[in-house]
């Protein structure tokens, strides 16, 4: 098992991406051919002013984590700048699946990366100004073992970036609330960790049964209004709430 037997409750949250990831970013044609790249546009100038001081990815969310852990009832009112930080959007790009299918925009990981910095600046600017608009989700169907079809939604690439960045910021809050034996969709935890915990529990604790359950069409039937109300218990940044509603 990836984290060692009996280590399933250990929190493994990487703060920094490995350096080698940067080498995988597609290089713009101007760089390959030795030509000078085009000068920055008005968007780049605005973002340079807005993000005049360096954004430290390693420590930017530390204050949020500490407050969330020390004050369980605290509400966070200024989170949006963490989401639209160019460094965070770039980190989100680097963790995306390279071979994932394109959404309605037709953008792949490789094609978006050819002009990555300019596109990230533009995306960051739109998020900061409230001008960002999500694109429709492309619907595809995959075969299930019983012969039926499972519907899947494929978001546009920029929407994936925003989703990953938003989740990372929300994780800084909600990871402080989750209990150690919760493994679903959490950073540093996986199915293997859950299986490890079950195995150790069977050997070390008295128990005679295991419940294997699955909620049918769970994500299709989530009540979004209640979900937003739940988020608002901790997130009071109206711009972030509006972004999640989209």
XYZ file of C-alpha atoms in Angstrom, residues 13-240:
228
model
C -0.980 17.070 1.499
C 1.772 18.153 -0.911
C 2.382 21.886 -0.546
C 4.601 22.236 -3.606
C 4.602 20.586 -6.987
C 7.749 18.721 -8.094
C 10.119 20.858 -10.151
C 10.101 18.431 -13.041
C 6.434 19.214 -13.729
C 7.379 22.584 -15.169
C 9.464 20.898 -17.863
C 6.339 19.214 -19.216
C 4.626 22.500 -20.122
C 4.374 22.867 -23.913
C 6.717 25.575 -25.182
C 5.470 28.423 -27.360
C 6.647 28.489 -30.952
C 8.520 31.774 -30.444
C 10.713 30.168 -27.800
C 11.471 27.095 -29.911
C 12.416 29.171 -32.931
C 14.462 31.678 -30.977
C 12.124 34.590 -31.740
C 11.065 37.161 -29.171
C 7.571 36.639 -27.828
C 4.919 39.291 -28.341
C 4.780 42.058 -25.754
C 2.230 41.713 -22.979
C -1.211 43.186 -23.519
C -3.398 45.289 -21.258
C -4.534 42.203 -19.336
C -0.970 41.342 -18.357
C -0.352 44.937 -17.276
C -3.476 44.969 -15.091
C -2.567 41.678 -13.472
C 0.999 42.809 -12.819
C -0.370 45.773 -10.882
C -2.999 43.700 -9.088
C -0.514 41.005 -8.082
C 2.357 43.370 -7.434
C 3.633 41.386 -4.485
C 4.730 37.793 -4.911
C 2.128 35.144 -4.163
C 3.712 32.381 -2.082
C 1.945 29.135 -2.936
C 3.595 27.347 -0.032
C 2.250 29.613 2.719
C -0.685 31.495 1.167
C -3.294 29.185 2.684
C -1.570 28.567 6.023
C -3.480 31.344 7.768
C -6.775 29.932 6.522
C -5.887 26.455 7.790
C -4.873 27.767 11.198
C -8.005 29.883 11.574
C -10.275 27.068 10.387
C -8.725 24.663 12.878
C -8.621 27.065 15.818
C -12.032 28.668 15.227
C -14.542 26.061 13.978
C -17.277 28.683 13.665
C -15.205 31.241 11.767
C -16.440 32.513 8.398
C -13.999 33.481 5.658
C -14.738 36.665 3.754
C -11.679 37.097 1.500
C -10.899 33.948 -0.448
C -11.339 34.864 -4.097
C -7.821 36.240 -4.580
C -6.441 32.824 -3.652
C -8.460 31.248 -6.466
C -7.496 33.682 -9.215
C -3.796 33.803 -8.251
C -1.871 32.940 -11.420
C 0.466 30.606 -9.526
C -2.486 28.598 -8.248
C -4.082 28.393 -11.685
C -0.740 27.263 -13.109
C -0.463 24.586 -10.419
C -3.999 23.465 -11.298
C -2.975 23.149 -14.947
C 0.007 20.974 -14.025
C -2.101 18.433 -12.118
C -4.683 17.953 -14.879
C -4.744 14.668 -16.765
C -2.640 15.198 -19.899
C -4.647 12.833 -22.078
C -8.136 13.804 -20.903
C -10.840 14.331 -23.505
C -11.567 17.898 -24.559
C -14.765 19.686 -23.580
C -16.959 21.803 -25.831
C -14.076 24.260 -26.240
C -11.974 21.639 -28.017
C -8.971 22.564 -25.873
C -6.558 19.832 -24.834
C -3.888 20.093 -22.150
C -1.242 20.419 -24.844
C -2.984 23.063 -26.948
C -3.803 25.256 -23.937
C -0.207 25.071 -22.768
C 1.240 26.500 -25.974
C 0.348 30.007 -24.781
C -0.011 29.114 -21.128
C 1.139 32.236 -19.303
C -0.911 34.637 -21.430
C -3.990 32.456 -21.041
C -3.568 32.145 -17.293
C -3.202 35.912 -16.978
C -6.372 36.400 -18.995
C -8.277 33.783 -16.965
C -7.065 35.323 -13.700
C -8.157 38.769 -14.864
C -11.642 37.551 -15.794
C -12.038 35.817 -12.435
C -10.902 38.922 -10.565
C -13.309 41.174 -12.477
C -16.255 38.792 -12.202
C -16.262 38.385 -15.986
C -15.499 34.659 -16.022
C -18.239 32.542 -17.610
C -18.426 28.771 -17.439
C -18.930 26.877 -20.678
C -21.462 24.085 -21.236
C -20.402 20.601 -20.152
C -19.976 18.043 -22.934
C -22.029 14.938 -22.178
C -20.614 11.516 -23.012
C -21.773 8.013 -22.126
C -19.632 5.034 -21.162
C -20.660 1.388 -21.001
C -21.300 -0.233 -17.614
C -20.824 -3.891 -16.755
C -24.592 -4.483 -16.679
C -25.009 -3.175 -20.227
C -26.395 0.223 -19.259
C -24.747 3.572 -19.923
C -23.117 5.860 -17.366
C -23.403 9.582 -18.230
C -20.274 11.641 -17.752
C -19.759 15.377 -18.066
C -16.551 16.701 -19.637
C -15.912 20.337 -18.622
C -13.978 22.810 -20.737
C -10.302 23.001 -19.822
C -10.467 26.449 -18.208
C -13.429 25.329 -16.133
C -11.302 22.433 -14.870
C -8.575 24.874 -13.840
C -11.023 27.006 -11.877
C -12.565 23.933 -10.244
C -9.178 22.583 -9.126
C -8.092 25.978 -7.762
C -11.401 26.423 -5.918
C -11.241 22.951 -4.388
C -7.718 23.584 -3.119
C -8.804 26.765 -1.358
C -11.899 25.098 0.121
C -9.754 22.166 1.271
C -7.762 24.566 3.435
C -10.980 25.154 5.390
C -12.806 21.844 5.354
C -9.816 19.533 5.836
C -9.708 20.882 9.374
C -13.275 19.663 9.957
C -13.108 16.173 8.446
C -12.552 13.172 10.698
C -9.592 10.865 10.198
C -11.635 7.928 8.925
C -13.169 9.893 6.048
C -11.408 9.028 2.777
C -13.623 10.124 -0.110
C -12.186 12.744 -2.479
C -9.666 14.073 0.035
C -6.073 15.153 -0.645
C -3.528 12.551 0.367
C -6.156 9.835 0.842
C -7.346 7.112 -1.488
C -9.167 3.805 -1.784
C -5.939 2.065 -0.746
C -5.867 4.052 2.503
C -9.472 3.059 3.213
C -8.707 -0.615 2.542
C -5.708 -0.384 4.843
C -7.890 1.059 7.615
C -10.467 -1.716 7.153
C -7.754 -4.374 7.259
C -6.194 -2.970 10.419
C -9.612 -2.493 12.018
C -10.574 -6.119 11.411
C -7.381 -7.373 13.025
C -7.228 -5.008 15.998
C -10.851 -4.399 16.896
C -13.795 -6.602 17.664
C -16.184 -6.595 14.744
C -18.238 -9.163 12.923
C -19.553 -7.344 9.858
C -18.660 -4.856 7.115
C -21.280 -2.804 5.279
C -20.701 -2.267 1.554
C -23.196 0.328 0.302
C -23.612 2.630 -2.669
C -26.140 5.446 -3.057
C -27.714 5.185 -6.490
C -27.225 8.312 -8.659
C -25.942 10.223 -5.641
C -24.351 13.123 -7.519
C -27.320 13.460 -9.854
C -29.692 13.981 -6.941
C -27.735 16.309 -4.619
C -29.870 19.247 -3.520
C -27.722 22.177 -4.636
C -29.549 24.806 -2.579
C -28.803 22.909 0.620
C -25.214 22.370 -0.478
C -24.736 26.118 -0.958
C -26.301 26.825 2.439
C -23.869 24.361 3.983
C -20.905 26.081 2.298
C -22.107 29.482 3.487
C -21.645 28.363 7.100
C -17.904 28.786 6.517
C -17.533 30.742 3.270
C -18.810 34.318 3.442
C -16.958 35.590 0.370
C -19.914 36.296 -1.925
C -17.747 36.131 -5.038
C -16.663 32.592 -4.199
